[in-house]
mmCIF file of C-alpha atoms in Angstrom:
data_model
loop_
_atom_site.group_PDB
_atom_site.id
_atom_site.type_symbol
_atom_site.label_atom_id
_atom_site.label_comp_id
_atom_site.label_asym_id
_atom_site.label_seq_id
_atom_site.Cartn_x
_atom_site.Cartn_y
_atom_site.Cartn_z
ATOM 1 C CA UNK A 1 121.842 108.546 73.588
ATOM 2 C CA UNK A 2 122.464 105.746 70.837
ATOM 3 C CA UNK A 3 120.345 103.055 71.597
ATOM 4 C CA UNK A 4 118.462 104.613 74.684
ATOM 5 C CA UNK A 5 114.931 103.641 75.026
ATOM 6 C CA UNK A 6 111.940 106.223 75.191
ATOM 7 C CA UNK A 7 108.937 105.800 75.877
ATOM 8 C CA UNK A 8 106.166 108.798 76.456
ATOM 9 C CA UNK A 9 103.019 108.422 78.432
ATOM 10 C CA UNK A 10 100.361 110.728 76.908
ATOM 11 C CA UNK A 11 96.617 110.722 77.369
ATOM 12 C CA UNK A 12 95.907 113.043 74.434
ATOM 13 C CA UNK A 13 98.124 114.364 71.677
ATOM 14 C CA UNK A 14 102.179 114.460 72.408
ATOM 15 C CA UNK A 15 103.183 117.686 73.138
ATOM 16 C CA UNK A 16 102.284 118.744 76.212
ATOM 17 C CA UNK A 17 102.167 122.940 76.102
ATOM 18 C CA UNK A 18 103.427 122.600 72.766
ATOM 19 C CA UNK A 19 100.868 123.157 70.368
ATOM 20 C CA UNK A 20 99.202 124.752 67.194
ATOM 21 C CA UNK A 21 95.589 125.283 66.594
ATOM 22 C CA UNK A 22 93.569 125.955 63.133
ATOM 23 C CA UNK A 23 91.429 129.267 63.348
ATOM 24 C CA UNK A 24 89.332 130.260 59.807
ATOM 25 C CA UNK A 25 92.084 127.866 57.912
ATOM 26 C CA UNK A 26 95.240 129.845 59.552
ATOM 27 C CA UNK A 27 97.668 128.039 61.976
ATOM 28 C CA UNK A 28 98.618 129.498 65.373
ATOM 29 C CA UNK A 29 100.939 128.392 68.155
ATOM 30 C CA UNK A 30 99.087 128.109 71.090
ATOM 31 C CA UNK A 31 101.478 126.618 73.634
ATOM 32 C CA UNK A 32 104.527 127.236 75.759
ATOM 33 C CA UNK A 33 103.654 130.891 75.695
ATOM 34 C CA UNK A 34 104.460 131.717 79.062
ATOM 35 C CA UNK A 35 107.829 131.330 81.759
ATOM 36 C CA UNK A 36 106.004 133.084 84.714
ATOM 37 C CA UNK A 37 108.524 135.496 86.508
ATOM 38 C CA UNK A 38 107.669 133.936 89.935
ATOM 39 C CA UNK A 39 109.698 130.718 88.586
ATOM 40 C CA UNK A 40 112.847 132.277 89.717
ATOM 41 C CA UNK A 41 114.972 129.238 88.691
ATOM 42 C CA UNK A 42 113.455 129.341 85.672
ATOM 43 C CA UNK A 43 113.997 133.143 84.876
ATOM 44 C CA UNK A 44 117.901 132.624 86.312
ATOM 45 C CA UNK A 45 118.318 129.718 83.819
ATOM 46 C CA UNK A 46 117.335 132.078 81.048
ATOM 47 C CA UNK A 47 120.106 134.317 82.047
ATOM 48 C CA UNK A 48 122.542 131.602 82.047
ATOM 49 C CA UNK A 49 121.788 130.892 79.021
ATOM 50 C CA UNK A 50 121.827 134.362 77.642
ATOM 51 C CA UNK A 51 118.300 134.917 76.515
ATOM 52 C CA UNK A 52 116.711 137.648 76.982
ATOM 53 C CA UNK A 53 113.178 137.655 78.576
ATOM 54 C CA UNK A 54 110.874 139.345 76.396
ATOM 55 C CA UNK A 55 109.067 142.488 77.712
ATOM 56 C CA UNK A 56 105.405 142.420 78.256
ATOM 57 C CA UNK A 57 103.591 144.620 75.576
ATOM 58 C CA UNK A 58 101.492 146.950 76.850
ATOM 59 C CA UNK A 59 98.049 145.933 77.385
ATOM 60 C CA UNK A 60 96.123 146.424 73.853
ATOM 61 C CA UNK A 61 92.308 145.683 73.572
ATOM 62 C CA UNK A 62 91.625 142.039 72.977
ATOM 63 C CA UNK A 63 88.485 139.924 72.006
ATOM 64 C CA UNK A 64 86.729 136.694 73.707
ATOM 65 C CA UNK A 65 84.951 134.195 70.796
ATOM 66 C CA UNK A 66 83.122 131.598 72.172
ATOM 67 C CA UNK A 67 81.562 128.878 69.820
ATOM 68 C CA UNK A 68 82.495 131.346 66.635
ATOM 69 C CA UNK A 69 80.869 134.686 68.465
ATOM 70 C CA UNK A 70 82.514 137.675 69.691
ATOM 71 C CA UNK A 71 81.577 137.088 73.417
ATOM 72 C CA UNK A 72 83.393 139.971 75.150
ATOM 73 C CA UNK A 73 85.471 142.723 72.895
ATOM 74 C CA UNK A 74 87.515 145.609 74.825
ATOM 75 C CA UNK A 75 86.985 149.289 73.208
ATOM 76 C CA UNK A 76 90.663 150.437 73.984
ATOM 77 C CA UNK A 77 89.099 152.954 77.168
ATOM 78 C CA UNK A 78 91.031 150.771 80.177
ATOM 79 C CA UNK A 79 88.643 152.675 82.374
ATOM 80 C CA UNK A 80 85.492 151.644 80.510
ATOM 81 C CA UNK A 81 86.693 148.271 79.373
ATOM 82 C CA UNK A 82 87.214 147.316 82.821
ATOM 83 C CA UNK A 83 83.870 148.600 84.083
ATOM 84 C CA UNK A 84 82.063 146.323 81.364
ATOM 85 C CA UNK A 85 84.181 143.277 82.564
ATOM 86 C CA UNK A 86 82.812 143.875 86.026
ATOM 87 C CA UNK A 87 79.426 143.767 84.930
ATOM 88 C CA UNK A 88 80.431 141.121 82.484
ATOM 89 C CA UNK A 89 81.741 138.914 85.504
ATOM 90 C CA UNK A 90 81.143 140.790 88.533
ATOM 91 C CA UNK A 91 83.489 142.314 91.341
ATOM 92 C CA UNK A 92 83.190 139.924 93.794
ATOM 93 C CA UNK A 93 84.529 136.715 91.005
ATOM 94 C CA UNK A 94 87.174 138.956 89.909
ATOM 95 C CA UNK A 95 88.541 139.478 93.084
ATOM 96 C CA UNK A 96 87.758 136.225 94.503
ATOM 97 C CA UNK A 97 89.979 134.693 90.594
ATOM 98 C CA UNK A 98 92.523 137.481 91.789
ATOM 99 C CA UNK A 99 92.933 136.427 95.391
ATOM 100 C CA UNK A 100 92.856 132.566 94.771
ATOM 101 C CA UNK A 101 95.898 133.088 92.078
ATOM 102 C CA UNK A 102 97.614 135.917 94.333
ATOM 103 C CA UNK A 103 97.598 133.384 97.436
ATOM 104 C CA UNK A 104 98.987 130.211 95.400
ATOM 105 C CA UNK A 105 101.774 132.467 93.617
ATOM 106 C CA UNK A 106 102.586 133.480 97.259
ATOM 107 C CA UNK A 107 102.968 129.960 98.344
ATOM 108 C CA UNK A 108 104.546 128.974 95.530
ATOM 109 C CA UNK A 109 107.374 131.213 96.420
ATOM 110 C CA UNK A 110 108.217 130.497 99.805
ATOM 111 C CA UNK A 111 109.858 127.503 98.572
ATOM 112 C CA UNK A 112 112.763 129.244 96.907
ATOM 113 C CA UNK A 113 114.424 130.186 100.270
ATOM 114 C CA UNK A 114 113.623 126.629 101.706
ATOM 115 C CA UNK A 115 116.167 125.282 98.744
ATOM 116 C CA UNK A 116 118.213 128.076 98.656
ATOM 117 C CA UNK A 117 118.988 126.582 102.571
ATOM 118 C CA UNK A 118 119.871 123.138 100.962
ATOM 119 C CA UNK A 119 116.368 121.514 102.120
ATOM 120 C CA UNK A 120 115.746 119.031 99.874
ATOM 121 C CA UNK A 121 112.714 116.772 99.613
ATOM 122 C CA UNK A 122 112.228 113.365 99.128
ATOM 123 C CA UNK A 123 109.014 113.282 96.814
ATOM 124 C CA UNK A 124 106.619 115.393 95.124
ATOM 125 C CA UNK A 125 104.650 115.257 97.633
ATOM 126 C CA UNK A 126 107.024 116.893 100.027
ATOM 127 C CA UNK A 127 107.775 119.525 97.841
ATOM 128 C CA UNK A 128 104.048 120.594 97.705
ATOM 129 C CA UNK A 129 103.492 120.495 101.372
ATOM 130 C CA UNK A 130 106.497 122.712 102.346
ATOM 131 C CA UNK A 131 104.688 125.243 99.872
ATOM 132 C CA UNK A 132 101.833 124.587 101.920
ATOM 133 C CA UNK A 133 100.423 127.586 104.350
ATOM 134 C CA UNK A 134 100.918 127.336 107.820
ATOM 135 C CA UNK A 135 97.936 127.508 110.443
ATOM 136 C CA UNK A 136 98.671 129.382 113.430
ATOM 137 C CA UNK A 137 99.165 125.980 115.705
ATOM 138 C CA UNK A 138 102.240 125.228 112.949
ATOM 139 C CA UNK A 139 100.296 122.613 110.904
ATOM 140 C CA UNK A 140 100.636 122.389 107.298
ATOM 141 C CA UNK A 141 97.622 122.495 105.153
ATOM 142 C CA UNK A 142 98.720 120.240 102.323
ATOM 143 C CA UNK A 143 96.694 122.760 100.255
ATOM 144 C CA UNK A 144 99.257 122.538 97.813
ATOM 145 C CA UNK A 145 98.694 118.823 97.254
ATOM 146 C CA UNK A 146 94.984 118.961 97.618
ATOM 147 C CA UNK A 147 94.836 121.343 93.973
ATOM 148 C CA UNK A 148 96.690 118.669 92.288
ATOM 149 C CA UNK A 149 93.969 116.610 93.127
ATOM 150 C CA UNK A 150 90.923 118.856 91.693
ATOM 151 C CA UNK A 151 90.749 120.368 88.225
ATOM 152 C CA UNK A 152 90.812 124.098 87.865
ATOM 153 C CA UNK A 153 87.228 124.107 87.046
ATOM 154 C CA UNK A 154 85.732 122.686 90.021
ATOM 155 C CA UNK A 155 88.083 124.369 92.194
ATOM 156 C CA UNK A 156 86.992 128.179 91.082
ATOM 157 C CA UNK A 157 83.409 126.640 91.045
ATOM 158 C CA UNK A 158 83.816 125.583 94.832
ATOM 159 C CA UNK A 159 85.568 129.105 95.453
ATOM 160 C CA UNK A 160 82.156 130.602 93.987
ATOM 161 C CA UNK A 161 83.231 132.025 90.872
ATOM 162 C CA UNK A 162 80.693 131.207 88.222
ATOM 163 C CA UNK A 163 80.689 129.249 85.514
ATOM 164 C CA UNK A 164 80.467 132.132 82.345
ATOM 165 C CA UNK A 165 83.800 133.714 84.256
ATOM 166 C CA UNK A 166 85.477 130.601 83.727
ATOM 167 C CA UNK A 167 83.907 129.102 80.517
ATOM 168 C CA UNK A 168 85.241 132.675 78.998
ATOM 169 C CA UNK A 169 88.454 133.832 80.888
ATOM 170 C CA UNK A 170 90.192 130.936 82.466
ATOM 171 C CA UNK A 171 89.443 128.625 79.420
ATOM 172 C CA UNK A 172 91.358 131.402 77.389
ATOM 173 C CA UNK A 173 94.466 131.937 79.779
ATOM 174 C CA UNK A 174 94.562 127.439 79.789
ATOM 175 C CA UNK A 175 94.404 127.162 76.466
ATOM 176 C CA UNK A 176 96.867 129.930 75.654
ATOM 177 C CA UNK A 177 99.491 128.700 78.316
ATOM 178 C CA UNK A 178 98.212 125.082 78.288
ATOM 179 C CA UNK A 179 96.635 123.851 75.787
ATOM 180 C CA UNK A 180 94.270 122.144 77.833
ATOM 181 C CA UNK A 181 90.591 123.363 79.082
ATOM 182 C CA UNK A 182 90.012 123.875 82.763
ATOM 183 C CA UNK A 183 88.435 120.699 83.264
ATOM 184 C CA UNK A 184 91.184 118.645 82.039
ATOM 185 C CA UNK A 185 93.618 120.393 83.986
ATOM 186 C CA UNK A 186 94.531 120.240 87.891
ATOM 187 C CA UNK A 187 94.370 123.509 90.070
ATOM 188 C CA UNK A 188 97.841 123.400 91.015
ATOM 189 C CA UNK A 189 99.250 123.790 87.475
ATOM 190 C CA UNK A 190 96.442 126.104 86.064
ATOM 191 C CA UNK A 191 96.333 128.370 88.185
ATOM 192 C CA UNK A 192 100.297 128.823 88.136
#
């Protein structure tokens, strides 16, 4: 628009998920990786606009570096990879990470047929709490609110998952589709 006014509110660098980081003096793009096929509008809008979704590539061995070290390297075995990420991490955190991200996709979803029924909501706010779970009297949980209000980090630290599982793994996966550490980033969005 010719002569619109802009003006962005940033705490850190402009660019939001849109970013490139230096590794050994070569540049990588590190942000807006990801369009999560949950995001149904999302995914239908790429059709619309005739893009295709890129498939997923098969799962190929990959390697954690923490503070320049090789912290965590699969051996290409799926079987014996897997086995040395349990003892890495332990069963329990891995299925308690699974479960937390499992439940809030689930939520997440249940508010496609609410609009899809021409519900419409008045704020934020209102949004979130009709993704919200449901206790058996009918009352709303305003979970959904309540991670927007809590970074990642201390939400899988109150869920029990410690803090090597998350220093490693979720700092990779909020970096990659982020840009942003798990401290710096609410549970809501991280965990989506």
């Amino acid at each position: 628009m010719p002569g619109a006014k802009i003006t962005v509110f940033e705490m850190g660098e402009i660019g939001g998920r849109l970013a490139t980081v230096e590794v050994d003096g070569r540049r990588y793009e590190s942000g807006g990786s990801i369009i999560h096929g949950a995001n149904r509008y999302m995914v239908e809008y790429l059709d619309i606009c005739g893009l295709k979704r890129k498939e997923t590539p098969p799962d190929e061995p990959f390697t954690l570096h923490k503070d320049g070290e090789v912290v965590f390297q699969e051996w290409g075995y799926p079987m014996v990879d897997k086995v040395r990420m349990i003892w890495r991490y332990g069963v329990t955190s891995l299925f308690k990470l699974d479960n937390f991200v499992t439940n809030l996709l689930s939520n997440f979803g249940t508010i496609y047929s609410k609009l899809n029924e021409g519900l419409g909501f008045s704020s934020v706010a209102d949004l979130l709490d009709a993704m919200s779970p449901v206790s058996r009297k009918g009352e709303r949980s305003g979970e959904m609110m309540d991670l927007t209000r809590v970074s990642l980090k201390d939400k899988l630290a109150s869920l029990g998952l410690p803090s090597l599982l998350i220093d490693e793994l979720v700092t990779v996966a909020t970096r990659v589709n982020y840009g942003q550490m798990p401290g710096g980033l609410h549970a809501f969005v991280g965990a989506v």
